[in-house]
């Protein structure tokens, strides 16, 4: 690509994004992304855990084109048939009694709106709802409320009160690898959950409007909680009368081996925030609520211009149809287990692998300078990412300490592709370590 392109970027595009790869994409199909120089990459990151069906699935593309030919936007002052159809479809796959849906445009909006609904619910019950509990190490977005919920300091520099929404309290991260020293995993999960009860009963300012959490912490470094954690949090929320808001923005739509990650633990949230893979590649978010929560919402309480954009709804319906028909959650579970097993075995040979964890095709490899001190190795994670890119593979890097290599490929990845990609990753980690 000519340098004049980057000069144009530098001159006209606001430079606020984290460092980007110098890849100018011209086409993407299935597992592959092609750049302007004709170089092809295998995508193992799915546009940040979003392209669960791969790029440009033909049925999604066709649904988008068909709808775009009819109408693209009329605003939420009118109805169209796809919004109720999609809401019905979502409630047919969602956990428990999540029966009503509001549509928005992103994960940030979905989480922010979920808290707004929780506050309305508290108010309808005569409670202050002054406090919202979130987890240390979490990620929920980058605007005021969601950034305040986000339990990672590194996103909040130079923002004063903007990232300090009143009443947000963070409790223990269920991060066994780093915080569970000397305790069994089972006991650690219980203790993390009990901290939530402690805040509700003893420390919160007024009543608690909601507990907000990711069932598996994505940006925090693919942190899978102990099995005891989520069911106990759900029980505490039920006993204390506090709604549980589950942020499935990153974990939803088959990524972890179930349609929604909270289903691994048979947890039925009161509110669920969705985005990313929901739109089949287009920007679409959603808030799903139970019947009883929906009673707290009055006409006029919430709105947005692009509510249930018809083209996004068409894409979403097509994407869910393919996800179910191809049984992609089961596929993610099967292929993910194999990848996890092989990565786990590679720990024996590569000393910098501190931990390998994940569920389905949401996998993280935490790299450390020294296994006994667990000192994070963020530079090594960057090196592995670079080496993989050199070999033609796109992987992600994340984690509270930026030292977790993230493997979140499209769920359509074949066994062969997964095996080859895993070998390349193991070899890249071995190379970067020496
Ligand atoms: N919640 C979670 C769990 C996420 O992973 C993200 C984004 O990565 C968000 C919320 C924010 O979503 P968006 O970037 O669509 O606003």
Short mmCIF file of C-alpha atoms and ligand atoms in Angstrom, two decimals:
data_model
loop_
_atom_site.label_atom_id
_atom_site.label_comp_id
_atom_site.label_asym_id
_atom_site.label_seq_id
_atom_site.Cartn_x
_atom_site.Cartn_y
_atom_site.Cartn_z
CA UNK A 1 0.00 0.00 0.00
CA UNK A 2 1.30 3.41 -0.84
CA UNK A 3 2.41 5.58 2.04
CA UNK A 4 0.05 8.29 0.75
CA UNK A 5 -2.86 6.20 2.09
CA UNK A 6 -1.41 6.24 5.61
CA UNK A 7 -0.70 9.96 5.26
CA UNK A 8 -4.39 10.48 4.43
CA UNK A 9 -5.37 8.43 7.48
CA UNK A 10 -3.03 10.37 9.70
CA UNK A 11 -4.36 13.66 8.41
CA UNK A 12 -8.10 12.99 8.48
CA UNK A 13 -8.88 10.08 10.82
CA UNK A 14 -8.84 10.88 14.52
CA UNK A 15 -5.89 9.08 15.99
CA UNK A 16 -7.50 7.62 19.11
CA UNK A 17 -7.38 3.90 18.40
CA UNK A 18 -4.85 1.50 19.92
CA UNK A 19 -1.92 0.62 17.59
CA UNK A 20 -3.23 -1.04 14.41
CA UNK A 21 -1.72 -3.60 12.02
CA UNK A 22 -0.62 -2.16 8.69
CA UNK A 23 -3.13 -4.29 6.81
CA UNK A 24 -5.47 -2.54 4.39
CA UNK A 25 -8.29 -5.00 3.81
CA UNK A 26 -9.87 -5.26 0.39
CA UNK A 27 -11.84 -8.49 0.66
CA UNK A 28 -12.79 -11.12 3.22
CA UNK A 29 -14.53 -14.49 2.77
CA UNK A 30 -15.00 -17.35 5.20
CA UNK A 31 -11.78 -17.78 7.20
CA UNK A 32 -9.72 -15.51 4.94
CA UNK A 33 -8.88 -11.82 4.80
CA UNK A 34 -7.09 -10.36 1.78
CA UNK A 35 -5.15 -7.11 1.81
CA UNK A 36 -4.47 -4.48 -0.81
CA UNK A 37 -1.13 -6.11 -1.67
CA UNK A 38 -2.82 -9.43 -2.41
CA UNK A 39 -1.60 -11.08 0.79
CA UNK A 40 -4.02 -13.51 2.38
CA UNK A 41 -4.45 -14.10 6.11
CA UNK A 42 -6.33 -16.79 8.03
CA UNK A 43 -8.52 -15.02 10.54
CA UNK A 44 -8.30 -16.51 14.04
CA UNK A 45 -9.85 -13.49 15.75
CA UNK A 46 -13.16 -12.98 13.89
CA UNK A 47 -13.13 -9.18 13.95
CA UNK A 48 -12.93 -9.36 17.77
CA UNK A 49 -15.14 -12.39 18.29
CA UNK A 50 -17.82 -11.14 15.92
CA UNK A 51 -17.72 -13.01 12.59
CA UNK A 52 -18.86 -16.30 14.08
CA UNK A 53 -19.99 -17.55 10.63
CA UNK A 54 -16.79 -16.35 8.98
CA UNK A 55 -16.70 -13.38 6.63
CA UNK A 56 -19.57 -12.61 4.29
CA UNK A 57 -21.59 -15.78 4.71
CA UNK A 58 -23.58 -15.98 1.45
CA UNK A 59 -26.95 -16.38 3.21
CA UNK A 60 -26.29 -13.31 5.36
CA UNK A 61 -25.13 -11.30 2.33
CA UNK A 62 -28.25 -12.29 0.42
CA UNK A 63 -30.54 -11.35 3.31
CA UNK A 64 -28.82 -7.95 3.58
CA UNK A 65 -29.10 -7.29 -0.17
CA UNK A 66 -32.76 -8.38 -0.32
CA UNK A 67 -33.73 -6.15 2.59
CA UNK A 68 -31.65 -3.20 1.35
CA UNK A 69 -33.58 -3.31 -1.92
CA UNK A 70 -36.87 -2.89 -0.04
CA UNK A 71 -36.07 -0.29 2.65
CA UNK A 72 -33.13 0.41 4.93
CA UNK A 73 -34.31 2.81 7.58
CA UNK A 74 -37.61 4.35 8.56
CA UNK A 75 -36.96 5.02 12.27
CA UNK A 76 -38.54 3.46 15.32
CA UNK A 77 -41.65 5.62 14.96
CA UNK A 78 -42.96 2.88 12.63
CA UNK A 79 -43.02 -0.90 12.71
CA UNK A 80 -41.51 -3.45 10.36
CA UNK A 81 -42.00 -7.20 10.42
CA UNK A 82 -38.41 -8.23 11.04
CA UNK A 83 -38.13 -6.63 14.47
CA UNK A 84 -40.80 -8.84 16.09
CA UNK A 85 -39.59 -11.87 14.13
CA UNK A 86 -36.03 -11.38 15.39
CA UNK A 87 -37.18 -10.68 18.95
CA UNK A 88 -39.22 -13.89 18.88
CA UNK A 89 -36.26 -15.86 17.51
CA UNK A 90 -33.96 -14.47 20.20
CA UNK A 91 -36.34 -15.41 22.94
CA UNK A 92 -36.54 -18.94 21.50
CA UNK A 93 -32.76 -19.41 21.95
CA UNK A 94 -32.17 -17.28 25.07
CA UNK A 95 -31.84 -18.77 28.54
CA UNK A 96 -34.84 -18.98 30.84
CA UNK A 97 -37.51 -16.38 30.76
CA UNK A 98 -35.82 -13.68 28.68
CA UNK A 99 -38.84 -12.90 26.59
CA UNK A 100 -38.64 -9.24 25.55
CA UNK A 101 -36.02 -7.43 23.51
CA UNK A 102 -34.90 -3.86 22.90
CA UNK A 103 -32.59 -3.28 19.92
CA UNK A 104 -29.63 -0.90 19.78
CA UNK A 105 -26.40 -0.61 17.79
CA UNK A 106 -23.47 -1.80 19.89
CA UNK A 107 -22.35 -3.65 22.98
CA UNK A 108 -21.70 -0.41 24.83
CA UNK A 109 -25.28 0.71 24.24
CA UNK A 110 -26.62 -2.70 25.22
CA UNK A 111 -24.81 -2.70 28.58
CA UNK A 112 -25.57 0.97 29.28
CA UNK A 113 -29.25 0.40 28.47
CA UNK A 114 -29.30 -2.73 30.65
CA UNK A 115 -28.23 -0.66 33.65
CA UNK A 116 -30.80 2.01 32.80
CA UNK A 117 -33.47 -0.70 32.86
CA UNK A 118 -32.15 -2.03 36.18
CA UNK A 119 -32.38 1.49 37.63
CA UNK A 120 -35.97 1.84 36.37
CA UNK A 121 -36.75 -1.54 37.93
CA UNK A 122 -35.30 -0.45 41.29
CA UNK A 123 -37.29 2.75 41.15
CA UNK A 124 -40.51 0.86 40.31
CA UNK A 125 -39.93 -1.19 43.48
CA UNK A 126 -39.39 1.91 45.60
CA UNK A 127 -35.64 1.30 45.90
CA UNK A 128 -32.78 3.73 45.35
CA UNK A 129 -30.76 1.46 43.05
CA UNK A 130 -27.82 3.69 43.88
CA UNK A 131 -25.17 1.00 43.56
CA UNK A 132 -24.18 -1.17 40.61
CA UNK A 133 -21.79 -4.08 41.18
CA UNK A 134 -19.32 -5.11 38.47
CA UNK A 135 -16.21 -7.31 38.48
CA UNK A 136 -12.55 -6.37 38.68
CA UNK A 137 -10.92 -7.21 35.35
CA UNK A 138 -14.16 -6.87 33.40
CA UNK A 139 -14.77 -5.00 30.15
CA UNK A 140 -18.14 -3.51 29.23
CA UNK A 141 -17.35 -0.64 26.83
CA UNK A 142 -15.58 2.69 26.59
CA UNK A 143 -18.24 5.34 27.23
CA UNK A 144 -18.97 6.86 30.61
CA UNK A 145 -21.15 4.27 32.37
CA UNK A 146 -19.72 1.19 30.66
CA UNK A 147 -16.17 2.45 31.17
CA UNK A 148 -16.99 2.93 34.85
CA UNK A 149 -18.25 -0.65 35.02
CA UNK A 150 -15.10 -1.83 33.24
CA UNK A 151 -12.79 -3.08 35.97
CA UNK A 152 -9.48 -2.21 34.35
CA UNK A 153 -7.60 0.96 35.13
CA UNK A 154 -5.67 1.02 31.86
CA UNK A 155 -8.73 2.22 29.90
CA UNK A 156 -9.49 5.11 32.25
CA UNK A 157 -6.45 7.42 32.11
CA UNK A 158 -6.93 11.19 31.83
CA UNK A 159 -10.70 11.05 32.10
CA UNK A 160 -11.37 12.50 35.53
CA UNK A 161 -14.91 11.72 36.61
CA UNK A 162 -15.98 10.55 33.15
CA UNK A 163 -14.98 6.97 33.99
CA UNK A 164 -16.20 7.15 37.56
CA UNK A 165 -19.98 6.85 37.38
CA UNK A 166 -21.50 7.23 40.85
CA UNK A 167 -22.25 4.07 42.75
CA UNK A 168 -20.21 1.57 40.73
CA UNK A 169 -18.46 -0.94 43.02
CA UNK A 170 -16.06 -3.64 41.82
CA UNK A 171 -15.85 -7.04 43.49
CA UNK A 172 -13.31 -9.87 43.13
CA UNK A 173 -12.48 -11.14 39.68
CA UNK A 174 -12.95 -14.93 39.40
CA UNK A 175 -9.39 -15.08 38.04
CA UNK A 176 -8.17 -18.31 39.58
CA UNK A 177 -4.76 -18.35 37.92
CA UNK A 178 -3.73 -15.04 39.52
CA UNK A 179 -5.93 -14.72 42.59
CA UNK A 180 -6.64 -18.26 43.74
CA UNK A 181 -3.34 -19.07 45.42
CA UNK A 182 -3.75 -21.59 48.23
CA UNK A 183 -7.47 -22.17 47.72
CA UNK A 184 -9.25 -24.86 45.70
CA UNK A 185 -10.87 -23.64 42.51
CA UNK A 186 -14.26 -24.56 43.89
CA UNK A 187 -13.75 -22.62 47.09
CA UNK A 188 -12.28 -19.64 45.22
CA UNK A 189 -15.39 -19.40 43.01
CA UNK A 190 -17.60 -19.38 46.10
CA UNK A 191 -15.53 -16.71 47.82
CA UNK A 192 -15.67 -14.41 44.78
CA UNK A 193 -19.44 -14.81 44.65
CA UNK A 194 -19.80 -14.23 48.42
CA UNK A 195 -18.03 -10.89 48.07
CA UNK A 196 -21.03 -9.76 46.02
CA UNK A 197 -23.37 -10.69 48.85
CA UNK A 198 -21.11 -8.87 51.30
CA UNK A 199 -21.30 -5.65 49.24
CA UNK A 200 -25.08 -5.94 48.88
CA UNK A 201 -25.61 -6.53 52.60
CA UNK A 202 -22.86 -4.53 54.23
CA UNK A 203 -21.10 -2.02 52.03
CA UNK A 204 -23.31 -0.68 49.24
CA UNK A 205 -24.59 2.87 49.33
CA UNK A 206 -28.32 2.24 49.40
CA UNK A 207 -29.90 -0.50 47.33
CA UNK A 208 -28.10 -2.34 44.60
CA UNK A 209 -29.66 -1.85 41.14
CA UNK A 210 -27.83 -4.72 39.47
CA UNK A 211 -24.91 -7.09 39.37
CA UNK A 212 -23.33 -6.82 35.91
CA UNK A 213 -20.88 -9.45 34.70
CA UNK A 214 -19.44 -11.28 31.71
CA UNK A 215 -19.88 -15.06 32.14
CA UNK A 216 -16.35 -15.41 30.74
CA UNK A 217 -14.25 -12.25 30.90
CA UNK A 218 -13.11 -11.59 27.33
CA UNK A 219 -10.97 -8.45 27.17
CA UNK A 220 -9.75 -9.19 30.70
CA UNK A 221 -7.90 -12.21 29.25
CA UNK A 222 -10.43 -15.02 28.59
CA UNK A 223 -10.99 -15.58 32.29
CA UNK A 224 -13.21 -18.63 32.79
CA UNK A 225 -14.64 -18.56 36.32
CA UNK A 226 -14.66 -21.67 38.51
CA UNK A 227 -17.87 -23.69 38.06
CA UNK A 228 -19.06 -22.66 41.50
CA UNK A 229 -19.03 -18.93 40.71
CA UNK A 230 -21.94 -18.11 38.40
CA UNK A 231 -24.60 -20.39 39.93
CA UNK A 232 -23.78 -18.94 43.35
CA UNK A 233 -23.92 -15.34 42.07
CA UNK A 234 -27.30 -16.11 40.48
CA UNK A 235 -28.56 -17.58 43.76
CA UNK A 236 -27.31 -14.55 45.74
CA UNK A 237 -29.00 -12.17 43.30
CA UNK A 238 -32.25 -14.12 43.61
CA UNK A 239 -32.13 -14.17 47.42
CA UNK A 240 -31.24 -10.50 47.67
CA UNK A 241 -33.77 -9.38 45.04
CA UNK A 242 -31.05 -7.84 42.85
CA UNK A 243 -31.30 -8.34 39.07
CA UNK A 244 -28.43 -10.18 37.40
CA UNK A 245 -27.33 -8.53 34.15
CA UNK A 246 -25.22 -10.85 32.03
CA UNK A 247 -23.05 -9.25 29.34
CA UNK A 248 -22.93 -11.83 26.54
CA UNK A 249 -21.66 -9.32 23.99
CA UNK A 250 -18.46 -11.30 23.40
CA UNK A 251 -19.51 -14.76 24.54
CA UNK A 252 -22.85 -15.00 22.73
CA UNK A 253 -23.95 -16.88 19.64
CA UNK A 254 -22.04 -20.12 19.95
CA UNK A 255 -18.60 -18.76 20.73
CA UNK A 256 -18.10 -20.80 23.91
CA UNK A 257 -19.78 -24.03 22.81
CA UNK A 258 -23.31 -23.10 23.89
CA UNK A 259 -25.48 -20.47 22.23
CA UNK A 260 -24.94 -18.29 25.32
CA UNK A 261 -22.13 -18.83 27.82
CA UNK A 262 -24.32 -18.58 30.92
CA UNK A 263 -26.06 -21.77 29.70
CA UNK A 264 -22.92 -23.75 30.64
CA UNK A 265 -23.90 -23.12 34.24
CA UNK A 266 -27.70 -23.19 33.76
CA UNK A 267 -27.85 -19.57 34.87
CA UNK A 268 -30.94 -17.59 33.89
CA UNK A 269 -30.21 -13.86 34.05
CA UNK A 270 -32.86 -11.16 34.45
CA UNK A 271 -31.27 -9.03 31.76
CA UNK A 272 -28.87 -9.99 28.96
CA UNK A 273 -26.80 -7.61 26.80
CA UNK A 274 -25.95 -8.72 23.26
CA UNK A 275 -24.01 -7.33 20.27
CA UNK A 276 -21.00 -8.41 18.14
CA UNK A 277 -22.06 -11.71 16.47
CA UNK A 278 -25.75 -10.82 16.87
CA UNK A 279 -25.61 -8.70 13.70
CA UNK A 280 -23.96 -11.31 11.48
CA UNK A 281 -21.29 -8.71 10.62
CA UNK A 282 -23.45 -5.59 10.84
CA UNK A 283 -23.68 -3.35 13.91
CA UNK A 284 -26.58 -4.52 16.07
CA UNK A 285 -27.01 -4.72 19.83
CA UNK A 286 -29.86 -5.96 21.98
CA UNK A 287 -31.09 -5.98 25.55
CA UNK A 288 -33.21 -8.94 26.54
CA UNK A 289 -35.28 -8.87 29.71
CA UNK A 290 -37.56 -11.22 31.59
CA UNK A 291 -41.30 -10.65 31.69
CA UNK A 292 -41.13 -9.36 35.27
CA UNK A 293 -38.35 -6.88 34.49
CA UNK A 294 -40.26 -5.68 31.43
CA UNK A 295 -43.14 -4.58 33.68
CA UNK A 296 -40.92 -1.82 35.11
CA UNK A 297 -40.48 -0.22 31.69
CA UNK A 298 -43.04 2.32 30.53
CA UNK A 299 -43.66 3.55 26.98
CA UNK A 300 -41.25 6.40 26.27
CA UNK A 301 -38.59 5.24 28.74
CA UNK A 302 -36.05 4.40 26.05
CA UNK A 303 -35.51 4.95 22.33
CA UNK A 304 -32.90 5.31 19.61
CA UNK A 305 -32.94 6.35 15.94
CA UNK A 306 -31.65 3.09 14.48
CA UNK A 307 -33.71 0.81 16.76
CA UNK A 308 -34.04 -2.58 15.01
CA UNK A 309 -32.53 -1.37 11.75
CA UNK A 310 -34.22 -3.63 9.18
CA UNK A 311 -31.04 -4.49 7.27
CA UNK A 312 -29.27 -5.45 10.53
CA UNK A 313 -32.31 -7.48 11.62
CA UNK A 314 -32.32 -9.35 8.29
CA UNK A 315 -28.61 -10.12 8.69
CA UNK A 316 -29.14 -11.27 12.26
CA UNK A 317 -32.03 -13.60 11.39
CA UNK A 318 -30.00 -15.19 8.60
CA UNK A 319 -26.97 -15.55 10.89
CA UNK A 320 -29.00 -17.24 13.64
CA UNK A 321 -30.55 -19.60 11.08
CA UNK A 322 -27.10 -20.69 9.89
CA UNK A 323 -25.76 -20.94 13.46
CA UNK A 324 -28.55 -23.32 14.42
CA UNK A 325 -28.75 -25.31 11.19
CA UNK A 326 -24.98 -25.95 11.11
CA UNK A 327 -24.95 -26.64 14.84
CA UNK A 328 -22.01 -24.26 15.24
CA UNK A 329 -22.04 -24.12 19.07
CA UNK A 330 -21.46 -27.89 19.18
CA UNK A 331 -18.74 -27.54 16.56
CA UNK A 332 -17.06 -24.78 18.60
CA UNK A 333 -17.14 -27.05 21.63
CA UNK A 334 -15.66 -30.04 19.80
CA UNK A 335 -12.92 -28.20 17.91
CA UNK A 336 -12.16 -25.92 20.86
CA UNK A 337 -11.56 -28.91 23.16
CA UNK A 338 -8.99 -30.33 20.76
CA UNK A 339 -7.18 -26.99 20.44
CA UNK A 340 -7.19 -26.49 24.21
CA UNK A 341 -5.80 -29.97 24.73
CA UNK A 342 -2.92 -29.43 22.34
CA UNK A 343 -2.11 -26.00 23.74
CA UNK A 344 -2.19 -27.44 27.25
CA UNK A 345 0.30 -30.14 26.23
CA UNK A 346 2.60 -27.50 24.74
CA UNK A 347 2.98 -25.97 28.22
CA UNK A 348 5.45 -28.76 28.99
CA UNK A 349 7.88 -27.50 26.35
CA UNK A 350 7.30 -23.74 26.40
CA UNK A 351 8.19 -22.21 29.75
CA UNK A 352 6.57 -18.85 29.04
CA UNK A 353 3.08 -20.33 28.89
CA UNK A 354 1.67 -19.60 32.32
CA UNK A 355 -1.89 -20.70 31.72
CA UNK A 356 -4.09 -22.06 28.93
CA UNK A 357 -7.83 -21.61 29.37
CA UNK A 358 -11.09 -21.18 27.56
CA UNK A 359 -14.36 -22.70 26.50
CA UNK A 360 -15.33 -23.62 22.97
CA UNK A 361 -13.54 -21.35 20.53
CA UNK A 362 -12.83 -18.64 23.11
CA UNK A 363 -9.29 -19.50 24.11
CA UNK A 364 -6.56 -17.56 25.90
CA UNK A 365 -2.90 -18.34 26.45
CA UNK A 366 -1.39 -16.29 29.24
CA UNK A 367 2.31 -15.62 28.73
CA UNK A 368 4.64 -14.96 31.65
CA UNK A 369 8.31 -14.15 32.16
CA UNK A 370 8.60 -16.69 34.91
CA UNK A 371 6.12 -19.38 35.86
CA UNK A 372 6.80 -19.18 39.55
CA UNK A 373 6.40 -15.39 39.89
CA UNK A 374 3.78 -15.24 37.08
CA UNK A 375 5.25 -11.90 35.99
CA UNK A 376 3.28 -10.95 32.85
CA UNK A 377 5.08 -10.96 29.48
CA UNK A 378 3.17 -8.46 27.30
CA UNK A 379 6.11 -7.98 24.89
CA UNK A 380 6.18 -11.72 24.25
CA UNK A 381 2.45 -11.71 23.44
CA UNK A 382 3.10 -8.95 20.87
CA UNK A 383 5.99 -10.94 19.42
CA UNK A 384 3.80 -14.03 19.04
CA UNK A 385 1.11 -11.95 17.35
CA UNK A 386 3.72 -10.52 14.94
CA UNK A 387 5.19 -13.92 14.19
CA UNK A 388 1.73 -15.35 13.50
CA UNK A 389 1.04 -12.45 11.15
CA UNK A 390 4.30 -13.17 9.35
CA UNK A 391 3.06 -16.75 8.91
CA UNK A 392 -0.30 -15.49 7.60
CA UNK A 393 -2.48 -15.80 10.73
CA UNK A 394 -4.37 -13.14 12.64
CA UNK A 395 -4.63 -13.66 16.41
CA UNK A 396 -5.64 -11.22 19.16
CA UNK A 397 -3.84 -10.03 22.26
CA UNK A 398 -5.62 -8.89 25.42
CA UNK A 399 -5.77 -9.36 29.15
CA UNK A 400 -5.57 -7.04 32.12
CA UNK A 401 -1.76 -7.16 31.68
CA UNK A 402 -1.86 -7.35 27.84
CA UNK A 403 -0.14 -10.72 27.98
CA UNK A 404 -2.87 -13.07 26.77
CA UNK A 405 -2.85 -14.38 23.20
CA UNK A 406 -6.47 -14.72 22.12
CA UNK A 407 -7.72 -17.39 19.77
CA UNK A 408 -11.32 -16.68 18.77
CA UNK A 409 -11.67 -17.89 15.17
CA UNK A 410 -14.90 -18.08 13.17
CA UNK A 411 -16.89 -21.12 14.34
CA UNK A 412 -16.82 -22.50 10.79
CA UNK A 413 -13.11 -23.33 11.13
CA UNK A 414 -12.42 -26.89 9.94
CA UNK A 415 -10.60 -29.52 12.02
CA UNK A 416 -7.65 -29.33 9.62
CA UNK A 417 -7.48 -25.55 9.74
CA UNK A 418 -7.70 -25.60 13.54
CA UNK A 419 -4.94 -28.19 13.79
CA UNK A 420 -2.65 -26.32 11.43
CA UNK A 421 -3.30 -22.98 13.13
CA UNK A 422 -2.59 -24.53 16.55
CA UNK A 423 0.71 -25.97 15.29
CA UNK A 424 1.71 -22.57 13.91
CA UNK A 425 0.80 -20.92 17.20
CA UNK A 426 2.76 -23.41 19.28
CA UNK A 427 5.74 -23.04 16.97
CA UNK A 428 5.44 -19.20 17.07
CA UNK A 429 5.35 -19.22 20.87
CA UNK A 430 8.35 -21.54 20.97
CA UNK A 431 10.24 -19.27 18.59
CA UNK A 432 9.35 -16.07 20.42
CA UNK A 433 10.44 -17.57 23.75
CA UNK A 434 13.95 -18.45 22.54
N1 LIG B 1 -19.10 -5.96 26.54
C1 LIG B 1 -18.17 -6.86 26.24
C2 LIG B 1 -18.09 -8.12 27.03
C3 LIG B 1 -17.26 -6.63 25.20
O1 LIG B 1 -16.31 -7.54 24.93
C4 LIG B 1 -17.37 -5.43 24.47
C5 LIG B 1 -16.43 -5.15 23.38
O2 LIG B 1 -15.42 -5.75 23.21
C6 LIG B 1 -18.38 -4.52 24.80
C7 LIG B 1 -19.24 -4.82 25.84
C8 LIG B 1 -18.53 -3.25 24.03
O3 LIG B 1 -19.07 -3.54 22.78
P1 LIG B 1 -18.96 -2.52 21.55
O4 LIG B 1 -17.53 -2.42 21.19
O5 LIG B 1 -19.83 -3.14 20.49
O6 LIG B 1 -19.53 -1.22 22.03
#
